[in-house]
C-alpha positions as a LaTeX table, in Angstrom:
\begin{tabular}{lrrr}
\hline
Residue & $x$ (\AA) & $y$ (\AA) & $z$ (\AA) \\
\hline
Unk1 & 80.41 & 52.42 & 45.66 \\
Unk2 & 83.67 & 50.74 & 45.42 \\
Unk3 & 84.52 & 48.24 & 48.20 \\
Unk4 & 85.83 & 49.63 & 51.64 \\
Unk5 & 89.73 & 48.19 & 51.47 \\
Unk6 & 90.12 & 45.79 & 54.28 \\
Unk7 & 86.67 & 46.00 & 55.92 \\
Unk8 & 84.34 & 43.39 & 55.57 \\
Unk9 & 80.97 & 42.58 & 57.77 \\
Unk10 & 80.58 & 38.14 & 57.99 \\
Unk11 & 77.64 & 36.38 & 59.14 \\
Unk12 & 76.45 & 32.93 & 59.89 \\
Unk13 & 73.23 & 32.04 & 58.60 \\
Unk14 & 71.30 & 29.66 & 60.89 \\
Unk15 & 70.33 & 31.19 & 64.04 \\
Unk16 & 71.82 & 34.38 & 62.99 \\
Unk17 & 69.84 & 35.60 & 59.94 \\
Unk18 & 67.27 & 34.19 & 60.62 \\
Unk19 & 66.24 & 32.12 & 63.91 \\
Unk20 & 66.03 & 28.47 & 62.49 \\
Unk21 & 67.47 & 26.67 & 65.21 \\
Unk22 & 64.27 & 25.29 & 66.73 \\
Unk23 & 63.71 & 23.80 & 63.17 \\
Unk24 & 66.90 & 22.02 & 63.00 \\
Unk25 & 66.23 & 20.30 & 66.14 \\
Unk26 & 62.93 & 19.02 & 65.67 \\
Unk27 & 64.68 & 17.60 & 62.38 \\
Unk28 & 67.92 & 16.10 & 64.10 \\
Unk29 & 64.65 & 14.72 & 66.68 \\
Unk30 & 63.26 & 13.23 & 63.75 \\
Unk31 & 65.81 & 11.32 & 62.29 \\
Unk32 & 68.46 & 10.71 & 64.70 \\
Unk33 & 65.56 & 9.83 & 67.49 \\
Unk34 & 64.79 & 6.57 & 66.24 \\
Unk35 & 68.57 & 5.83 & 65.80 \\
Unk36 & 68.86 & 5.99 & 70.09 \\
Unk37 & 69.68 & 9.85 & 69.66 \\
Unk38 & 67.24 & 12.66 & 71.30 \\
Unk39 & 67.97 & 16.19 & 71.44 \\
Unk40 & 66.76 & 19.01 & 73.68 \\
Unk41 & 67.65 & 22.74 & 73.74 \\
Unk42 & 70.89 & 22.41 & 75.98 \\
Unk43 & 72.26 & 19.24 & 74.01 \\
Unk44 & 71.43 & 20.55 & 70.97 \\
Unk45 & 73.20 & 23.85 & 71.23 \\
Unk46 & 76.09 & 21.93 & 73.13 \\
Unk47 & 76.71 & 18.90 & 70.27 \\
Unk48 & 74.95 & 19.63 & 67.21 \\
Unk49 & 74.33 & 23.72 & 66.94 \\
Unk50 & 77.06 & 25.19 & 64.10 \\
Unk51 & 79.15 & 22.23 & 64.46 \\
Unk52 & 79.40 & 20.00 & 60.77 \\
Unk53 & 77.75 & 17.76 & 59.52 \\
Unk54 & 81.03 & 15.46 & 59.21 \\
Unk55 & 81.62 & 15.88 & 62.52 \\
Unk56 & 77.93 & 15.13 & 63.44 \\
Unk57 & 78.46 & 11.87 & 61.45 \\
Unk58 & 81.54 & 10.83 & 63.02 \\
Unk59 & 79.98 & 11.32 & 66.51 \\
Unk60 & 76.35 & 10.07 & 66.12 \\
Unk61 & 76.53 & 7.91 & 63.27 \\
Unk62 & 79.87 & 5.90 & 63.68 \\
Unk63 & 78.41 & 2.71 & 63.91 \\
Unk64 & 76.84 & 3.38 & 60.01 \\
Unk65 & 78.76 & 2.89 & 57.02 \\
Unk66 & 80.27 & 6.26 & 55.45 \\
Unk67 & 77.61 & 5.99 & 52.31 \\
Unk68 & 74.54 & 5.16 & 55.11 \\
Unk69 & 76.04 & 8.23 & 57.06 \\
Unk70 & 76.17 & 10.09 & 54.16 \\
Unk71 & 71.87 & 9.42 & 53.32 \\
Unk72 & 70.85 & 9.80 & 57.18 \\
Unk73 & 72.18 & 13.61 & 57.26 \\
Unk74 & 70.73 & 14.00 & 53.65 \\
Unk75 & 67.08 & 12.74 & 55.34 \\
Unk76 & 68.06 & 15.03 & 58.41 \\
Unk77 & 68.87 & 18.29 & 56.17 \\
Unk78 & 65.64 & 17.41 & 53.52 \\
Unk79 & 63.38 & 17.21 & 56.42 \\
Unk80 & 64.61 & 21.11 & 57.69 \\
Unk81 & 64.03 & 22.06 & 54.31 \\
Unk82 & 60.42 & 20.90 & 54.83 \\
Unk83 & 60.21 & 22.30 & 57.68 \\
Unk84 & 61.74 & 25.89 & 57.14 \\
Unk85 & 60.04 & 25.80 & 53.66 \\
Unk86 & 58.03 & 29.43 & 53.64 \\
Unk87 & 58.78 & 30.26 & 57.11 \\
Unk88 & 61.96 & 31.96 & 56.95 \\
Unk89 & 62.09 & 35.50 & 58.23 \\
Unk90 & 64.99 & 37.99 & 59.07 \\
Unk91 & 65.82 & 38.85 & 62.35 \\
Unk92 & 65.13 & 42.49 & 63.11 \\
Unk93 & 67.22 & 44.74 & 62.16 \\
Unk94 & 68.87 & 42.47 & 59.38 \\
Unk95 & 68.12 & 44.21 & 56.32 \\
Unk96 & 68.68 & 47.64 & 57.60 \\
Unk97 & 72.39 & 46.79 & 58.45 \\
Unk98 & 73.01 & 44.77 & 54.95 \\
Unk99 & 70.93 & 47.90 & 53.73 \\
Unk100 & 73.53 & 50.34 & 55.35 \\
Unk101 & 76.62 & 48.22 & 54.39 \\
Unk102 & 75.53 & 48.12 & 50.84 \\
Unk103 & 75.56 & 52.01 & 50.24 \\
Unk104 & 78.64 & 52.01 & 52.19 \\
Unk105 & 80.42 & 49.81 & 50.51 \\
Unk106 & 81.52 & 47.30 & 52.68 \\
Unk107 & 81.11 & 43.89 & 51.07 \\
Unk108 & 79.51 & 41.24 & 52.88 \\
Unk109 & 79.97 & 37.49 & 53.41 \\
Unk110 & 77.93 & 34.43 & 53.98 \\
Unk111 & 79.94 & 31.77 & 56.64 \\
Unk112 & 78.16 & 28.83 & 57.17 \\
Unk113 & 78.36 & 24.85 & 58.21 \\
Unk114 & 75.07 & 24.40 & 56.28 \\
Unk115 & 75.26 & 22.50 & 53.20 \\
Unk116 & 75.27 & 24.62 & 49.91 \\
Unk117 & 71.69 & 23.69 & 49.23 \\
Unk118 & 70.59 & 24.80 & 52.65 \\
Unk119 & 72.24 & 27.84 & 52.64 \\
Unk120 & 70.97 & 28.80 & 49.01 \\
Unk121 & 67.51 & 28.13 & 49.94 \\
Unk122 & 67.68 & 30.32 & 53.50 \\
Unk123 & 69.26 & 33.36 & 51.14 \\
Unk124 & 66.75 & 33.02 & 48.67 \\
Unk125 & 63.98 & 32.40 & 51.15 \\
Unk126 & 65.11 & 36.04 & 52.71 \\
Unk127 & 65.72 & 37.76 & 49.39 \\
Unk128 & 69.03 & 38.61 & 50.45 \\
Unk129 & 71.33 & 36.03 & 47.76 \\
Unk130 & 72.63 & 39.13 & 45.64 \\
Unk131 & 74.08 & 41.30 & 49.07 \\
Unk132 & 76.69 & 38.45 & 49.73 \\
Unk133 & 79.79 & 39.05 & 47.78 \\
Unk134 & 80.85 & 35.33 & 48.57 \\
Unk135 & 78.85 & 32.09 & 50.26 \\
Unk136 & 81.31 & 29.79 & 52.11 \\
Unk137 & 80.48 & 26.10 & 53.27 \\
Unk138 & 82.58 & 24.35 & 55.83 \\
Unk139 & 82.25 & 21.22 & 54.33 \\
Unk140 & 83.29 & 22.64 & 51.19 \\
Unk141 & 87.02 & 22.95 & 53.25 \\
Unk142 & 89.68 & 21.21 & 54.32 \\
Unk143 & 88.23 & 22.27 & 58.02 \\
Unk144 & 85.20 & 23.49 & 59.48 \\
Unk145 & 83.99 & 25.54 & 61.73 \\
Unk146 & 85.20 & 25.73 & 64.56 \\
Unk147 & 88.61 & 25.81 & 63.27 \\
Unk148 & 89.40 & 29.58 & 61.89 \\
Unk149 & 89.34 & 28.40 & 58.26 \\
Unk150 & 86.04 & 29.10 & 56.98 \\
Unk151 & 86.28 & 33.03 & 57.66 \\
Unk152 & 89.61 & 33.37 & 56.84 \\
Unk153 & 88.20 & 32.50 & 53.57 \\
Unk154 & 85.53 & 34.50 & 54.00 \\
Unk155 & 88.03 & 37.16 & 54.25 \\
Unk156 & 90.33 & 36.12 & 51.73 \\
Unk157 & 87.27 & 36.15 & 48.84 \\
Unk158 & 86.88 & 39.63 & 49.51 \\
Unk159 & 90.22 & 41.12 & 50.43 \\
Unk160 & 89.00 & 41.53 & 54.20 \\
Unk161 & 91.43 & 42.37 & 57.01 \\
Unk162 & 90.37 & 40.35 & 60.17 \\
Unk163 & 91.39 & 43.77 & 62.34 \\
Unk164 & 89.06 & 45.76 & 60.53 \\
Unk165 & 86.07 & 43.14 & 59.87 \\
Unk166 & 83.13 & 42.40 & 61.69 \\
Unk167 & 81.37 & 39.01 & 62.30 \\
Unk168 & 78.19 & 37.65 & 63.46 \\
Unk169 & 77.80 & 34.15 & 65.15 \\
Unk170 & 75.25 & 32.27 & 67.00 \\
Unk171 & 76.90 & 29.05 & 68.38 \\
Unk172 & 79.97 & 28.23 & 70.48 \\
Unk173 & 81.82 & 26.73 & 67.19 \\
Unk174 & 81.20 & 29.96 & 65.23 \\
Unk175 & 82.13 & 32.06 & 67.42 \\
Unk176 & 85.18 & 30.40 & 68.46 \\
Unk177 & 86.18 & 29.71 & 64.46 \\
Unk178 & 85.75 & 33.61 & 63.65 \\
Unk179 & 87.59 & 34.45 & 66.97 \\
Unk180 & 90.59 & 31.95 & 66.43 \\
Unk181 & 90.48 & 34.18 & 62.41 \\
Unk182 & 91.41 & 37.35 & 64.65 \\
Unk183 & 87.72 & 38.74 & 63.77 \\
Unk184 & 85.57 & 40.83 & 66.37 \\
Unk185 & 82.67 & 38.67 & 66.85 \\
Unk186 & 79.19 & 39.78 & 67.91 \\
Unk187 & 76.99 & 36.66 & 69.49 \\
Unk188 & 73.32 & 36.66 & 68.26 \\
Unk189 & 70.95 & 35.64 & 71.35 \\
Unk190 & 68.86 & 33.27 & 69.68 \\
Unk191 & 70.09 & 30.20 & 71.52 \\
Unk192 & 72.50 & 30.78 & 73.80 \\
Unk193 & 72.89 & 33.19 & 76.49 \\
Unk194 & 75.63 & 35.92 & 77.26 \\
Unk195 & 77.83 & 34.72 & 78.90 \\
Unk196 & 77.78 & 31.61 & 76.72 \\
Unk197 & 79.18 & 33.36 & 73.74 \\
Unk198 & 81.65 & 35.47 & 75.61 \\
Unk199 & 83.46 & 32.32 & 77.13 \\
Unk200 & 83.35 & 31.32 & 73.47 \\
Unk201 & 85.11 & 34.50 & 72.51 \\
Unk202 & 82.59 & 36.88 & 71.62 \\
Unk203 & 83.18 & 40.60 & 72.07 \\
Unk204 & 79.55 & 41.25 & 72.92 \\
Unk205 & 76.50 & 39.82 & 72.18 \\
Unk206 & 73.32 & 41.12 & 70.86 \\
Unk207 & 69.34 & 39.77 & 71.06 \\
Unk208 & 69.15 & 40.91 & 67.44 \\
Unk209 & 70.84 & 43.63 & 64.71 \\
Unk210 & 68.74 & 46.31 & 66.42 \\
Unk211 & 70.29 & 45.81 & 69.31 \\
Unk212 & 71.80 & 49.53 & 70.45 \\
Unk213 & 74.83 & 48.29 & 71.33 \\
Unk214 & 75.62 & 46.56 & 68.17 \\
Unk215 & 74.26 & 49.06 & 66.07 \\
Unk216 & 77.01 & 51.89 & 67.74 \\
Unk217 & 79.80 & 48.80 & 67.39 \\
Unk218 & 79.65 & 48.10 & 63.80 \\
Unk219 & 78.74 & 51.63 & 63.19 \\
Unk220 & 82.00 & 52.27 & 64.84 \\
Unk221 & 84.03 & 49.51 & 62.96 \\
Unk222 & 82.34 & 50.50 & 59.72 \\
Unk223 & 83.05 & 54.09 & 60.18 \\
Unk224 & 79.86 & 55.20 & 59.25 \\
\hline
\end{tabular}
């Protein structure tokens, strides 16, 4: 089918797709640890969870040279591909929604702070590369998440209206980045709670894409 005008459907990847989160904190553990730097689950989702990695340089790593900044978050981002390497699995519900949007129509969009290689390898891992009509990376940007500029490029790739889209976030930054691009925003429960993601400026949140309420939402949005 030919693409719905104006409606698109954009997700996150970490923690969204697929729960990795737990993953990239063991590997922040590893690397920053030694550097005076540990992590649990409430720091972690407060400081490091969908923020960038520039921004994790220029608040951890200040005291390092931009080129020794630079190969720290490259040892930090090889280890989590390690790590994630094989285990990768779609949260439920996933592929029946991209399933559904596909015969629909509605084009979908990858939104990420991940590095390119990251993100590539997550998308691959799932099977899921060829749904995505476009992959954008932060980083890749003048701005980051959470400034609105990475979705409204998401939107802009593939003609998307931000009144009639749809996006999916797991951290504060996301969700406040796809908020501030006029986009409804579903949270995805894998690391914060509730009420977390509505101060953030989500319009609901959701343990997973099975989730009733998010099923009638998009279904709603979708018009299907």
């Amino acid at each position: 089918m030919p693409p719905v005008s104006g409606k698109a459907l954009l997700f996150d990847i970490d923690g969204t797709l697929a729960d990795t989160d737990a993953l990239h904190l063991e590997a922040f553990n590893q690397v920053l640890g030694p550097r005076g730097h540990s992590f649990d689950h409430a720091r972690f989702s407060k400081e490091l969870q969908g923020f960038s990695n520039a921004s994790i340089s220029a608040r951890f790593l200040a005291e390092e040279p931009p080129t020794r900044q630079t190969a720290i978050i490259g040892e930090k981002e090889a280890t989590f591909r390690r790590l994630v390497a094989g285990k990768v699995q779609p949260l439920p519900g996933l592929m029946a929604l991209l399933a559904r949007a596909d015969r629909a129509g509605i084009p979908m969009v990858a939104v990420t702070n991940a590095p390119r290689l990251n993100a590539e390898m997550l998308l691959s891992g799932l099977g899921i590369t060829d749904r995505f009509k476009a992959l954008v990376i932060g980083d890749e940007l003048a701005h980051g998440k959470p400034h609105p500029m990475p979705y409204l490029e998401g939107l802009r790739a593939v003609g998307g209206v931000a009144a009639l889209s749809v996006a999916f976030e797991d951290s504060r930054s996301g969700i406040q980045s796809a908020s501030a691009a006029g986009i409804a925003t579903i949270g995805i429960r894998t690391s914060l709670a509730h009420a977390d993601m509505v101060a953030a400026g989500a319009v609901t949140t959701a343990a997973n894409f099975d989730d009733p309420e998010l099923v009638r939402m998009v279904g709603a949005a979708m018009n299907w």
